[in-house]
Structures are given as structure tokens and as C-alpha cells.
Coordinates of C-alpha atoms in Angstrom, one line a residue:
S193 CA 0.0 0.0 0.0
P194 CA 1.1 3.6 -0.3
L195 CA 1.4 3.9 3.5
Q196 CA 3.6 0.8 3.6
A197 CA 5.8 2.2 0.8
K198 CA 6.1 5.5 2.7
H199 CA 7.2 3.7 5.9
R200 CA 9.7 1.6 3.9
R201 CA 11.2 4.7 2.3
Q202 CA 11.5 6.3 5.8
R203 CA 13.2 3.2 7.2
N204 CA 15.6 3.1 4.2
S205 CA 16.4 6.8 4.6
K206 CA 17.1 6.3 8.3
L207 CA 19.3 3.3 7.6
N208 CA 21.3 5.4 5.0
Q209 CA 21.7 8.1 7.6
W210 CA 23.2 5.6 10.0
I211 CA 25.5 4.1 7.3
A212 CA 26.8 7.6 6.5
I213 CA 27.5 8.5 10.1
L214 CA 28.8 5.2 11.4
P215 CA 32.5 5.7 10.2
L216 CA 32.4 9.1 11.9
L217 CA 31.1 7.7 15.2
L218 CA 33.9 5.1 15.1
L219 CA 36.5 7.8 14.5
I220 CA 35.0 9.8 17.4
A221 CA 35.2 6.7 19.7
A222 CA 38.8 6.2 18.7
Q223 CA 39.6 9.9 19.4
D224 CA 37.8 9.7 22.8
I225 CA 39.7 6.5 23.8
L226 CA 43.0 8.2 22.8
T227 CA 42.0 11.2 24.8
G228 CA 41.5 8.9 27.9
V229 CA 45.0 7.6 27.2
F230 CA 46.4 11.1 27.4
G231 CA 44.3 12.1 30.4
A232 CA 45.6 9.3 32.6
P233 CA 49.1 10.7 33.1
S234 CA 47.9 14.2 33.7
I235 CA 45.9 12.9 36.7
V236 CA 48.3 10.5 38.4
A237 CA 51.8 10.8 37.0
T238 CA 53.0 13.0 39.9
M239 CA 51.4 10.6 42.5
I240 CA 53.3 7.7 41.0
A241 CA 56.6 9.6 40.7
S242 CA 56.4 10.8 44.3
R243 CA 55.3 7.3 45.4
A244 CA 52.0 8.5 46.9
M245 CA 50.3 5.6 45.2
T246 CA 51.2 2.5 43.2
P247 CA 50.7 2.6 39.4
Q248 CA 47.9 0.1 39.4
R249 CA 45.9 1.9 42.1
A250 CA 46.6 5.2 40.5
L251 CA 45.3 3.9 37.1
L252 CA 42.1 2.7 38.7
L253 CA 41.6 6.0 40.5
S254 CA 42.1 8.0 37.3
T255 CA 39.7 5.6 35.4
F256 CA 37.0 6.2 38.0
A257 CA 37.5 10.0 37.9
Q258 CA 37.3 10.1 34.1
L259 CA 34.2 8.0 34.1
I260 CA 32.4 10.3 36.6
G261 CA 33.8 13.7 35.6
P262 CA 31.9 14.1 32.3
L263 CA 28.6 13.8 34.2
L264 CA 29.4 16.7 36.6
F265 CA 30.2 20.0 34.8
G266 CA 27.6 20.4 32.1
V267 CA 28.2 20.6 28.3
A268 CA 29.4 24.2 27.8
V269 CA 32.8 23.0 26.4
A270 CA 31.0 20.6 24.1
A271 CA 29.0 23.5 22.7
A272 CA 32.2 25.5 22.2
I273 CA 33.7 22.6 20.3
G274 CA 30.6 21.8 18.2
H275 CA 29.5 25.2 17.0
G276 CA 31.4 27.9 18.8
V277 CA 34.5 27.8 16.5
V278 CA 33.0 26.9 13.1
D279 CA 29.7 27.5 11.3
S280 CA 27.9 24.2 11.6
S281 CA 25.3 25.0 8.9
G282 CA 27.6 24.3 6.0
I283 CA 29.7 21.4 7.4
T284 CA 29.5 18.1 5.6
T285 CA 30.3 14.6 6.7
R286 CA 33.5 14.6 4.5
M287 CA 34.8 17.7 6.4
L288 CA 34.1 16.0 9.8
G289 CA 35.8 12.8 8.5
A290 CA 38.9 14.8 7.5
A291 CA 39.0 16.6 10.9
L292 CA 38.6 13.4 12.9
S293 CA 41.1 11.4 10.8
S294 CA 43.8 14.0 11.2
T295 CA 43.1 14.2 15.0
V296 CA 43.3 10.5 15.4
F297 CA 46.4 10.2 13.3
W298 CA 48.2 12.9 15.4
M299 CA 47.2 11.4 18.7
I300 CA 48.3 7.9 17.7
F301 CA 51.7 9.3 16.7
A302 CA 52.0 11.3 19.9
W303 CA 51.1 8.2 22.0
Y304 CA 53.7 6.1 20.1
A305 CA 56.3 8.8 20.6
G306 CA 55.4 9.3 24.3
I307 CA 54.5 13.0 23.7
P308 CA 52.0 14.5 26.1
S309 CA 49.4 16.2 23.8
S310 CA 46.2 18.2 24.1
S311 CA 43.4 16.4 22.4
T312 CA 41.2 19.5 22.6
H313 CA 43.5 21.6 20.5
A314 CA 44.3 18.7 18.1
L315 CA 40.5 18.3 17.5
V316 CA 39.9 22.0 17.1
G317 CA 42.9 22.3 14.8
G318 CA 41.6 19.4 12.6
L319 CA 38.1 20.9 12.5
I320 CA 39.4 24.4 11.5
G321 CA 41.6 23.0 8.8
A322 CA 38.8 20.9 7.3
V323 CA 36.3 23.8 7.4
L324 CA 38.8 26.2 5.9
T325 CA 39.4 23.9 3.0
G326 CA 35.7 23.2 2.4
L327 CA 34.0 26.5 3.2
G328 CA 36.7 29.1 3.5
P329 CA 37.6 31.6 6.2
S330 CA 34.1 33.0 6.5
A331 CA 32.9 29.8 8.2
I332 CA 35.3 30.3 11.1
H333 CA 33.9 32.1 14.1
A334 CA 36.5 34.6 15.2
E335 CA 35.3 34.9 18.7
G336 CA 35.4 31.1 19.3
L337 CA 38.8 30.8 17.6
I338 CA 40.2 33.5 19.8
K339 CA 38.9 31.8 22.9
M340 CA 40.6 28.5 21.8
L341 CA 43.9 30.3 21.0
L342 CA 43.8 32.0 24.4
S343 CA 43.2 28.7 26.1
L344 CA 46.2 27.2 24.2
T345 CA 48.5 30.1 25.0
L346 CA 47.5 30.9 28.6
T347 CA 46.9 27.6 30.3
A348 CA 50.6 26.6 30.5
P349 CA 51.8 30.0 31.9
L350 CA 48.9 30.0 34.3
G351 CA 49.9 26.5 35.4
I352 CA 53.5 27.6 35.9
V353 CA 52.5 30.6 38.0
G354 CA 49.9 28.7 40.0
G355 CA 52.2 25.7 40.6
F356 CA 55.0 28.1 41.7
L357 CA 52.8 30.1 44.1
I358 CA 51.2 27.1 45.7
A359 CA 54.6 25.3 46.1
R360 CA 56.1 28.4 47.7
L361 CA 53.1 28.6 50.1
C362 CA 53.5 24.9 51.0
Y363 CA 57.2 25.3 51.6
W364 CA 56.4 28.2 54.0
L365 CA 53.7 26.3 55.8
A366 CA 56.0 23.3 56.2
R367 CA 59.1 25.2 57.1
S368 CA 59.3 23.8 60.6
S369 CA 58.0 20.3 59.9
S370 CA 59.9 17.0 60.0
P371 CA 60.1 14.7 56.9
K372 CA 56.9 13.1 58.1
V373 CA 55.0 16.0 56.5
N374 CA 55.5 14.1 53.2
H375 CA 52.8 11.7 54.4
A376 CA 50.4 14.6 54.7
F377 CA 51.2 15.8 51.2
N378 CA 50.8 12.3 49.8
R379 CA 47.3 12.0 51.3
G380 CA 46.6 15.5 49.9
Q381 CA 47.6 14.3 46.5
I382 CA 45.0 11.6 46.5
I383 CA 42.3 14.2 47.2
T384 CA 43.5 16.6 44.6
A385 CA 44.0 13.9 42.0
V386 CA 40.4 12.8 42.3
F387 CA 39.2 16.4 41.7
L388 CA 41.7 16.9 38.9
G389 CA 40.4 13.7 37.3
F390 CA 36.8 15.0 37.6
A391 CA 37.9 18.3 35.9
I392 CA 40.0 16.6 33.2
G393 CA 37.4 14.0 32.5
S394 CA 34.7 16.6 32.2
N395 CA 36.7 18.8 29.9
N396 CA 38.1 16.0 27.7
A397 CA 34.9 14.0 27.2
Q398 CA 33.2 17.2 26.0
N399 CA 35.4 17.1 22.9
A400 CA 33.7 13.9 21.9
M401 CA 30.3 15.1 23.0
G402 CA 30.6 18.3 20.9
I403 CA 31.8 16.6 17.7
T404 CA 29.3 13.7 18.1
T405 CA 26.4 16.2 18.4
L406 CA 27.7 18.1 15.4
C407 CA 27.8 14.8 13.4
L408 CA 24.2 14.1 14.4
L409 CA 23.2 17.6 13.4
V410 CA 24.9 17.4 10.0
A411 CA 23.4 13.9 9.3
G412 CA 19.9 15.2 10.1
F413 CA 19.3 13.1 13.3
I414 CA 18.7 16.3 15.3
T415 CA 17.5 19.8 14.3
K416 CA 19.4 21.9 16.8
F417 CA 22.6 21.6 18.8
E418 CA 21.7 19.8 22.0
V419 CA 23.8 17.1 23.4
P420 CA 21.7 13.9 23.9
H421 CA 22.1 12.0 27.2
W422 CA 23.4 8.8 25.5
V423 CA 26.2 10.9 23.9
V424 CA 27.3 12.1 27.4
I425 CA 27.3 8.5 28.7
A426 CA 29.1 7.0 25.6
S427 CA 31.8 9.7 25.8
A428 CA 32.4 9.0 29.4
V429 CA 32.7 5.3 28.9
C430 CA 35.1 5.6 25.9
L431 CA 37.3 8.1 27.9
A432 CA 37.5 5.8 30.9
L433 CA 38.3 2.8 28.6
G434 CA 41.2 4.6 27.1
N435 CA 42.4 5.6 30.5
L436 CA 42.3 2.0 31.7
V437 CA 44.0 0.3 28.7
G438 CA 46.7 2.7 27.6
G439 CA 47.7 5.3 30.1
M440 CA 50.8 3.7 31.6
R441 CA 53.2 4.6 28.7
L442 CA 52.7 8.3 29.0
M443 CA 52.6 8.2 32.8
K444 CA 56.3 7.2 32.8
S445 CA 57.2 10.1 30.5
M446 CA 55.3 12.8 32.5
G447 CA 56.0 11.5 35.9
A448 CA 59.7 10.7 35.8
Q449 CA 61.5 12.3 32.8
F450 CA 61.2 16.0 33.8
F451 CA 62.7 16.1 37.3
Q452 CA 62.7 14.4 40.7
V453 CA 59.1 14.8 41.9
R454 CA 58.6 15.1 45.7
P455 CA 55.2 14.9 47.4
L456 CA 55.0 18.7 47.9
H457 CA 55.6 19.2 44.1
G458 CA 52.9 16.7 43.2
F459 CA 50.4 18.3 45.6
S460 CA 51.1 21.8 44.3
A461 CA 50.9 20.8 40.6
E462 CA 47.7 18.9 41.0
L463 CA 46.0 21.6 43.0
S464 CA 47.0 24.3 40.6
S465 CA 45.9 22.3 37.6
T466 CA 42.6 21.4 39.2
L467 CA 41.7 25.1 39.9
I468 CA 42.6 26.2 36.3
I469 CA 40.8 23.4 34.5
I470 CA 37.6 23.6 36.6
T471 CA 37.5 27.4 36.0
T472 CA 37.9 27.0 32.2
A473 CA 35.2 24.2 32.2
L474 CA 32.8 26.3 34.1

């Protein structure tokens, strides 16, 4: 009947939509898993280097934090990734595929080489490059791009200043203490590492949330940019999976190859990083 034919055409159209978007979703999952790999050492490398926690326990703690973190701080960063930097109205699935492929390629190379890398800026860079090629400079939102560039250029100096000031304060507070004060700093590291994991997990998972929602919008599954609940959960799970299976290689690079990390250093670095990342996420 005509009604059955209409339903059949609708089913075929929906199936074609899923076929078109499936490779993109697989690339997003790969990018999110690799993001979890890079997030693990940021959370616990200093704890391992200062012997506040064994590598196995630290890895489980960071996995838990990256699983829960994406559920805590909203989706503002996802919105910035998805439509704050580029004009989503003209984007095609080919552009998204190019952006995601370049991001995944770089992150695999950085993982293999043991290079700590920002997945957020890798993804934004890939997205900007693909959109510039496909739509030209007019499709780039200057305000969003400036925000991302400020984030790229300011977070490291802010971390240096914050870590320096907090470490100097800790030295002053512990000036008359015996070496047993290291136990207090180690316990403090566990607390700060949990909150740092929540902050990093929230921030990093929103990369995948933003680009997934943009894919759904481009493919016609949704009509406006709103992050579905299943996207939030899927992003958190992939992030935690990457943290669990691949973080140890980079932990060694970040935790032991810069300088001799003491408990006071680890506590200061984690507290400074937590305050900065939570502020930017909010």
C-alpha cells in the first residue's frame, strides 16, 4: 500500500543516515579513547613519581575519575567545540571525517612517541583545517577561535605561575616540619588527584560530545545543537576505557622524565591544575 511504501522509504532513509554517520562515530570513539590515554598521566603521574600511590591503584583511580567527571560539569565545552568555533550550517560529513582522521592520526603518533598532547587543540585544529578547505575563512567564528587560542597560549603559563605560588606557600607552611610532613602531602595528592580527574574527565569528554552532536546535526538526526544523554554516557565510557588500557606509557614520560618529583611538588601541581581546569570548564 502507499502507506507501507512510505514507511519503507522512511526506514531506508534512516538506515542510509546511520550508514553515512557510522564511520564518523567510530572515529569519534577512537579519538575519545585516545583522549583517555592522554588524560591518565595528567591525573596521576605526579602521584606515581612521588610514590604516593602504586601505578595500578593510580590507574584505577584515574579511570573512575574520568568516568564520573563528564557527568558533573555540564556541556558548555561541548557547545564551544561543536558550534562555537566553526559555522555548523555548511559542514559536511566529509569535512568531519577529515577533521577526525587528522586528529586520530596525530594522537596515535603522539602516543607512540610518548609525547603529552592536548586532544582538545588537536581536534579544534583538525576541524578548523577541514572547514577552511571546504568553506573558506568566512565559516570560522573569530570569537570562538580567539577563545581557543587564548586557552592554548594561557593555560601553560597559568599552570606555571599557579604551581610556583602554591609550592612556595607549601614550603612556607611546612618550614618547621619534620620529613613526616611528606605523608600529609601524599594524602593530599590523593584528594587533589580525584578532583583533577573529575575536571580533566569533564573537559576532555566534551570534545567527543561536541563533535558527536555536530555529526548528528549534519546527518539530520537532530535539528538543533543539543547534546543527547546517550552521547554524554558514551563519551564518558570511551574516555574511561582509554584511560584504563593505555595510560601507563605516558605516565612514565610525564611522571619521571622531567625532574625528581617530591610529594610537595605533586600536591602543588595537582591543586594548581585542578583550579585552572575547573575554572575553564565552568
